[in-house]
Structure formats: structure tokens, C-alpha cells
Amino acid sequence: MSDLSLLQLVSPALPVGAFSYSEGLEVLIQSGALADEAMLESWLQAELFRGTLRLEAAALGPLAADLSAWVGQSNVDARRRVLDLDGWLLATREVAEVRAQQRQMGQSLLQLLQELGHPLPESLRLAWPAAWAWAATALEVTPAAMVEGYLYGWVANQLSAAVRLLPLGPTRAQVLQLRLRPLILEQAELLQHADPRELWSSGVGASLAQLTHAELYSRLFRS
């Protein structure tokens, strides 16, 4: 069941609006900082090695454990830890557009889970990482696959944006996704056992690109 559930969660048909965000990629491509497939691959590798994404991936395990304790046992301490970590992760996102993205996608996923019969108590509004952790828990995705799927889905969304912005066809995007697979698996294994509050991020370039996105004269994406 978990394999099919993971496929559902990483499907581009998942109605959370991920296709409408580039997370700064649009700025980098418009400015010429990323001009071809090789440069795009280097950028994605750098984000997997050093980006804020890593903190979110590492937080999935603690979030899933506390969400299970809260929903299954009405554990108020677990509820507090979920909200604290959810707020902390949002605070690591320096740009208002990206924080709005995280909230919108998280709420859309929680609404979907409610339709699927897995509502959260109190109809809490959680951002994307916490909502993903609850989705994986509710749909019985294994802890390892939960982290792998989170990283894989982020790469897939970035490649989807790149196909619309670069002379990069869907076939080459699939080749890139396959080439990045070993790194995704390596990082997922590392992050599954890491404390998110002890990790660091050096995604300064990503943050600057995301800040600049609001100033673009013409844009396709919301971030």
C-alpha cells in the first residue's frame, strides 16, 4: 500500500498547485545565471546539498511522529511540538512569496486528505512540510520513502518549471531526474536521521532570487 500511496503523493496530478511555483528559478533563468541543462543540474545538486529544503526533509520524521501521537492519543505536548516545528520551518524561508507558497500548498494538501478520510483535529493550518508528513503518515508511507518522496517531488517540480523556462524538453528533464536519483537517495538517508535544528543552509543565492522574483516585469510563476 505504501508504494502506491507514495506514487499518489508525488504525482503531478496532486491538486496542491505546485506547478505554479518556481522558487526563484524563473529569476535565475531570466537573468542568464542558469542557461542550459548542465547549469540547471549544478543548481539542483547545490540545493540538495545545501538548501533550506534539507531542513524540511529532516523535520519530516519528528513531524510524523508527533502528528501520530497527537491524532492517535490526543497528546497535547505532541500538538505543541508540531506547531513549534511548523512555525520554525516557515521562519527559515526568508521570502514572503515562498512562505505563502508553503502555506497554500500545505492547506491544499490537508483539504485533500480530509476528502480522503484523514482529517486533522481542529482543522489546523499547517505548511507544506508538516502537511506532507501527515499525508505520508495517514497513507502509511514508510519513513524512508517519506523523505525520498519529498526530495524527489521538489526536484520534479523544479524540472517542470525549467521545461517551461529553458530550451529543455521533457525527455532531457527525465534524464536529469534519473541522474539526480543517487543524490536524492543519499541525502534522504542522511536527513532521515538528522536533527533539523542542527543543520545549516547556505541557500543565499536561492533566497536572493526569490526576493527578486516580486520585481520581475513579466513572470509565469508565483514565486
CSV table of C-alpha atoms in Angstrom, one decimal:
chain,number,residue,atom,x,y,z
A,1,MET,CA,0.0,0.0,0.0
A,2,SER,CA,2.8,2.5,0.9
A,3,ASP,CA,4.4,2.3,-2.6
A,4,LEU,CA,1.1,3.2,-4.3
A,5,SER,CA,0.4,5.9,-1.8
A,6,LEU,CA,3.8,7.5,-2.4
A,7,LEU,CA,3.1,7.5,-6.2
A,8,GLN,CA,-0.1,9.3,-5.4
A,9,LEU,CA,1.7,11.9,-3.3
A,10,VAL,CA,4.4,12.7,-5.9
A,11,SER,CA,2.0,12.6,-8.8
A,12,PRO,CA,1.9,15.9,-10.9
A,13,ALA,CA,-1.9,15.4,-10.7
A,14,LEU,CA,-1.9,16.1,-6.9
A,15,PRO,CA,-4.1,19.2,-6.6
A,16,VAL,CA,-1.8,21.4,-4.5
A,17,GLY,CA,-0.8,24.0,-7.1
A,18,ALA,CA,2.9,23.1,-7.1
A,19,PHE,CA,3.1,23.7,-10.9
A,20,SER,CA,2.6,27.5,-10.3
A,21,TYR,CA,5.8,28.0,-8.3
A,22,SER,CA,9.4,28.1,-9.4
A,23,GLU,CA,11.0,29.1,-6.0
A,24,GLY,CA,13.3,31.6,-7.7
A,25,LEU,CA,14.2,29.5,-10.7
A,26,GLU,CA,12.4,32.0,-13.0
A,27,VAL,CA,14.7,34.8,-11.9
A,28,LEU,CA,17.8,32.8,-12.4
A,29,ILE,CA,16.9,31.8,-15.9
A,30,GLN,CA,15.7,35.2,-16.9
A,31,SER,CA,18.9,36.7,-15.7
A,32,GLY,CA,21.0,34.2,-17.6
A,33,ALA,CA,22.5,32.7,-14.4
A,34,LEU,CA,21.1,29.3,-15.5
A,35,ALA,CA,21.2,29.0,-19.2
A,36,ASP,CA,21.4,25.2,-20.0
A,37,GLU,CA,20.9,21.7,-18.7
A,38,ALA,CA,24.4,21.5,-17.1
A,39,MET,CA,23.9,24.7,-15.2
A,40,LEU,CA,20.5,23.6,-14.0
A,41,GLU,CA,21.8,20.3,-12.8
A,42,SER,CA,24.5,22.0,-10.8
A,43,TRP,CA,21.9,24.3,-9.2
A,44,LEU,CA,19.7,21.4,-8.2
A,45,GLN,CA,22.7,19.5,-6.8
A,46,ALA,CA,23.7,22.5,-4.8
A,47,GLU,CA,20.2,22.9,-3.3
A,48,LEU,CA,20.1,19.2,-2.4
A,49,PHE,CA,23.5,19.6,-0.7
A,50,ARG,CA,23.0,22.9,1.0
A,51,GLY,CA,19.5,24.3,0.5
A,52,THR,CA,16.7,25.0,3.0
A,53,LEU,CA,14.9,22.0,1.6
A,54,ARG,CA,17.2,19.8,3.7
A,55,LEU,CA,15.9,21.2,6.9
A,56,GLU,CA,12.4,20.5,5.9
A,57,ALA,CA,13.2,16.9,4.8
A,58,ALA,CA,15.0,16.3,8.2
A,59,ALA,CA,11.9,17.6,10.0
A,60,LEU,CA,9.5,15.1,8.4
A,61,GLY,CA,10.3,12.3,10.8
A,62,PRO,CA,9.7,14.3,14.0
A,63,LEU,CA,6.6,15.9,12.5
A,64,ALA,CA,5.2,12.5,11.5
A,65,ALA,CA,5.9,11.0,15.0
A,66,ASP,CA,4.3,13.9,16.8
A,67,LEU,CA,1.3,14.1,14.4
A,68,SER,CA,0.7,10.4,15.1
A,69,ALA,CA,0.8,10.9,18.8
A,70,TRP,CA,-1.4,14.0,18.6
A,71,VAL,CA,-4.1,12.5,16.4
A,72,GLY,CA,-4.0,8.9,17.8
A,73,GLN,CA,-3.6,9.7,21.5
A,74,SER,CA,-4.7,13.4,21.8
A,75,ASN,CA,-1.2,14.2,23.1
A,76,VAL,CA,-1.2,18.0,23.7
A,77,ASP,CA,2.6,18.1,24.0
A,78,ALA,CA,2.9,16.5,20.6
A,79,ARG,CA,0.5,19.1,19.2
A,80,ARG,CA,2.7,21.9,20.6
A,81,ARG,CA,5.8,20.4,19.1
A,82,VAL,CA,4.1,20.1,15.7
A,83,LEU,CA,3.1,23.8,15.8
A,84,ASP,CA,6.5,24.9,17.0
A,85,LEU,CA,8.4,23.0,14.3
A,86,ASP,CA,5.9,24.1,11.6
A,87,GLY,CA,6.5,27.7,12.6
A,88,TRP,CA,10.2,27.3,12.8
A,89,LEU,CA,10.4,25.8,9.3
A,90,LEU,CA,8.3,28.7,7.9
A,91,ALA,CA,10.7,31.2,9.6
A,92,THR,CA,13.7,29.6,7.7
A,93,ARG,CA,12.0,30.7,4.5
A,94,GLU,CA,13.1,34.3,4.1
A,95,VAL,CA,10.8,35.4,1.4
A,96,ALA,CA,7.1,36.2,1.8
A,97,GLU,CA,6.2,34.6,-1.6
A,98,VAL,CA,7.8,31.3,-0.6
A,99,ARG,CA,6.1,31.4,2.9
A,100,ALA,CA,2.8,32.0,1.1
A,101,GLN,CA,3.6,29.0,-1.2
A,102,GLN,CA,4.3,26.8,1.7
A,103,ARG,CA,1.0,27.8,3.5
A,104,GLN,CA,-1.1,27.4,0.3
A,105,MET,CA,0.3,24.0,-0.7
A,106,GLY,CA,0.0,22.7,2.9
A,107,GLN,CA,-3.6,23.8,3.2
A,108,SER,CA,-4.5,22.3,-0.2
A,109,LEU,CA,-2.9,19.0,0.8
A,110,LEU,CA,-4.8,19.0,4.1
A,111,GLN,CA,-8.0,19.7,2.4
A,112,LEU,CA,-7.3,16.7,0.0
A,113,LEU,CA,-6.6,14.5,3.0
A,114,GLN,CA,-9.8,15.5,4.6
A,115,GLU,CA,-11.7,14.4,1.4
A,116,LEU,CA,-9.7,11.1,1.5
A,117,GLY,CA,-10.9,10.5,5.1
A,118,HIS,CA,-7.9,11.7,7.0
A,119,PRO,CA,-8.8,15.0,8.6
A,120,LEU,CA,-6.6,16.6,11.2
A,121,PRO,CA,-8.3,17.6,14.5
A,122,GLU,CA,-9.2,21.3,14.9
A,123,SER,CA,-8.7,21.9,11.1
A,124,LEU,CA,-5.2,23.3,11.8
A,125,ARG,CA,-3.5,25.2,9.0
A,126,LEU,CA,0.0,23.6,8.6
A,127,ALA,CA,2.6,24.5,6.0
A,128,TRP,CA,3.8,22.1,3.3
A,129,PRO,CA,6.4,20.0,5.2
A,130,ALA,CA,4.1,19.3,8.1
A,131,ALA,CA,1.2,18.6,5.7
A,132,TRP,CA,3.4,16.2,3.7
A,133,ALA,CA,4.4,14.4,7.0
A,134,TRP,CA,0.7,14.0,7.9
A,135,ALA,CA,-0.1,12.7,4.3
A,136,ALA,CA,2.7,10.2,4.5
A,137,THR,CA,1.6,9.1,7.9
A,138,ALA,CA,-2.1,8.8,7.1
A,139,LEU,CA,-1.4,6.9,3.8
A,140,GLU,CA,1.1,4.6,5.5
A,141,VAL,CA,4.2,5.6,3.6
A,142,THR,CA,7.4,4.3,5.2
A,143,PRO,CA,9.7,6.9,6.9
A,144,ALA,CA,12.4,6.4,4.4
A,145,ALA,CA,10.1,6.8,1.4
A,146,MET,CA,8.5,9.8,3.0
A,147,VAL,CA,11.8,11.7,2.9
A,148,GLU,CA,12.8,10.3,-0.5
A,149,GLY,CA,9.4,11.4,-1.9
A,150,TYR,CA,9.7,14.9,-0.5
A,151,LEU,CA,13.1,15.4,-2.2
A,152,TYR,CA,12.1,13.7,-5.4
A,153,GLY,CA,8.9,15.8,-5.6
A,154,TRP,CA,10.8,19.0,-5.2
A,155,VAL,CA,13.3,18.1,-7.9
A,156,ALA,CA,10.4,17.1,-10.2
A,157,ASN,CA,8.6,20.4,-9.7
A,158,GLN,CA,11.8,22.4,-10.4
A,159,LEU,CA,12.3,20.4,-13.6
A,160,SER,CA,8.7,21.0,-14.6
A,161,ALA,CA,9.3,24.8,-14.2
A,162,ALA,CA,12.6,24.6,-16.1
A,163,VAL,CA,10.9,22.9,-19.0
A,164,ARG,CA,8.7,26.0,-19.4
A,165,LEU,CA,11.6,28.4,-19.0
A,166,LEU,CA,14.6,26.8,-20.7
A,167,PRO,CA,15.2,25.2,-24.0
A,168,LEU,CA,14.9,21.9,-22.1
A,169,GLY,CA,12.5,19.3,-23.4
A,170,PRO,CA,10.6,16.8,-21.2
A,171,THR,CA,12.9,14.0,-22.3
A,172,ARG,CA,16.0,15.8,-21.1
A,173,ALA,CA,14.2,16.7,-17.8
A,174,GLN,CA,13.6,13.0,-17.3
A,175,VAL,CA,17.2,12.2,-17.9
A,176,LEU,CA,18.2,14.8,-15.3
A,177,GLN,CA,15.7,13.4,-12.8
A,178,LEU,CA,17.3,10.0,-13.2
A,179,ARG,CA,20.9,11.4,-12.9
A,180,LEU,CA,19.9,13.1,-9.7
A,181,ARG,CA,18.4,9.9,-8.2
A,182,PRO,CA,21.6,8.7,-6.4
A,183,LEU,CA,22.0,12.1,-4.8
A,184,ILE,CA,18.3,12.2,-3.7
A,185,LEU,CA,18.7,8.7,-2.2
A,186,GLU,CA,22.0,9.7,-0.5
A,187,GLN,CA,20.5,12.9,1.0
A,188,ALA,CA,17.3,11.1,2.1
A,189,GLU,CA,19.3,8.5,4.0
A,190,LEU,CA,21.3,11.2,5.7
A,191,LEU,CA,18.4,13.5,6.5
A,192,GLN,CA,16.2,10.8,7.8
A,193,HIS,CA,18.4,10.5,10.8
A,194,ALA,CA,19.4,14.2,11.2
A,195,ASP,CA,18.1,16.8,13.7
A,196,PRO,CA,16.7,19.7,11.5
A,197,ARG,CA,17.7,22.3,14.2
A,198,GLU,CA,21.3,21.2,14.0
A,199,LEU,CA,21.6,21.5,10.2
A,200,TRP,CA,22.6,24.6,8.3
A,201,SER,CA,21.6,26.1,5.0
A,202,SER,CA,23.6,28.2,2.6
A,203,GLY,CA,20.9,28.8,0.1
A,204,VAL,CA,21.7,32.6,-0.1
A,205,GLY,CA,21.5,32.5,-3.9
A,206,ALA,CA,18.1,30.9,-3.8
A,207,SER,CA,16.9,33.4,-1.3
A,208,LEU,CA,18.1,36.4,-3.3
A,209,ALA,CA,16.5,35.0,-6.5
A,210,GLN,CA,13.2,34.5,-4.6
A,211,LEU,CA,13.4,38.1,-3.3
A,212,THR,CA,13.9,39.4,-6.8
A,213,HIS,CA,11.0,37.5,-8.2
A,214,ALA,CA,8.5,40.0,-7.0
A,215,GLU,CA,10.3,42.7,-9.1
A,216,LEU,CA,10.1,40.9,-12.4
A,217,TYR,CA,8.2,42.8,-15.0
A,218,SER,CA,6.8,39.7,-16.6
A,219,ARG,CA,6.6,36.3,-14.9
A,220,LEU,CA,5.0,32.9,-15.3
A,221,PHE,CA,5.2,31.7,-11.7
A,222,ARG,CA,4.0,32.9,-8.3
A,223,SER,CA,7.5,32.5,-6.7
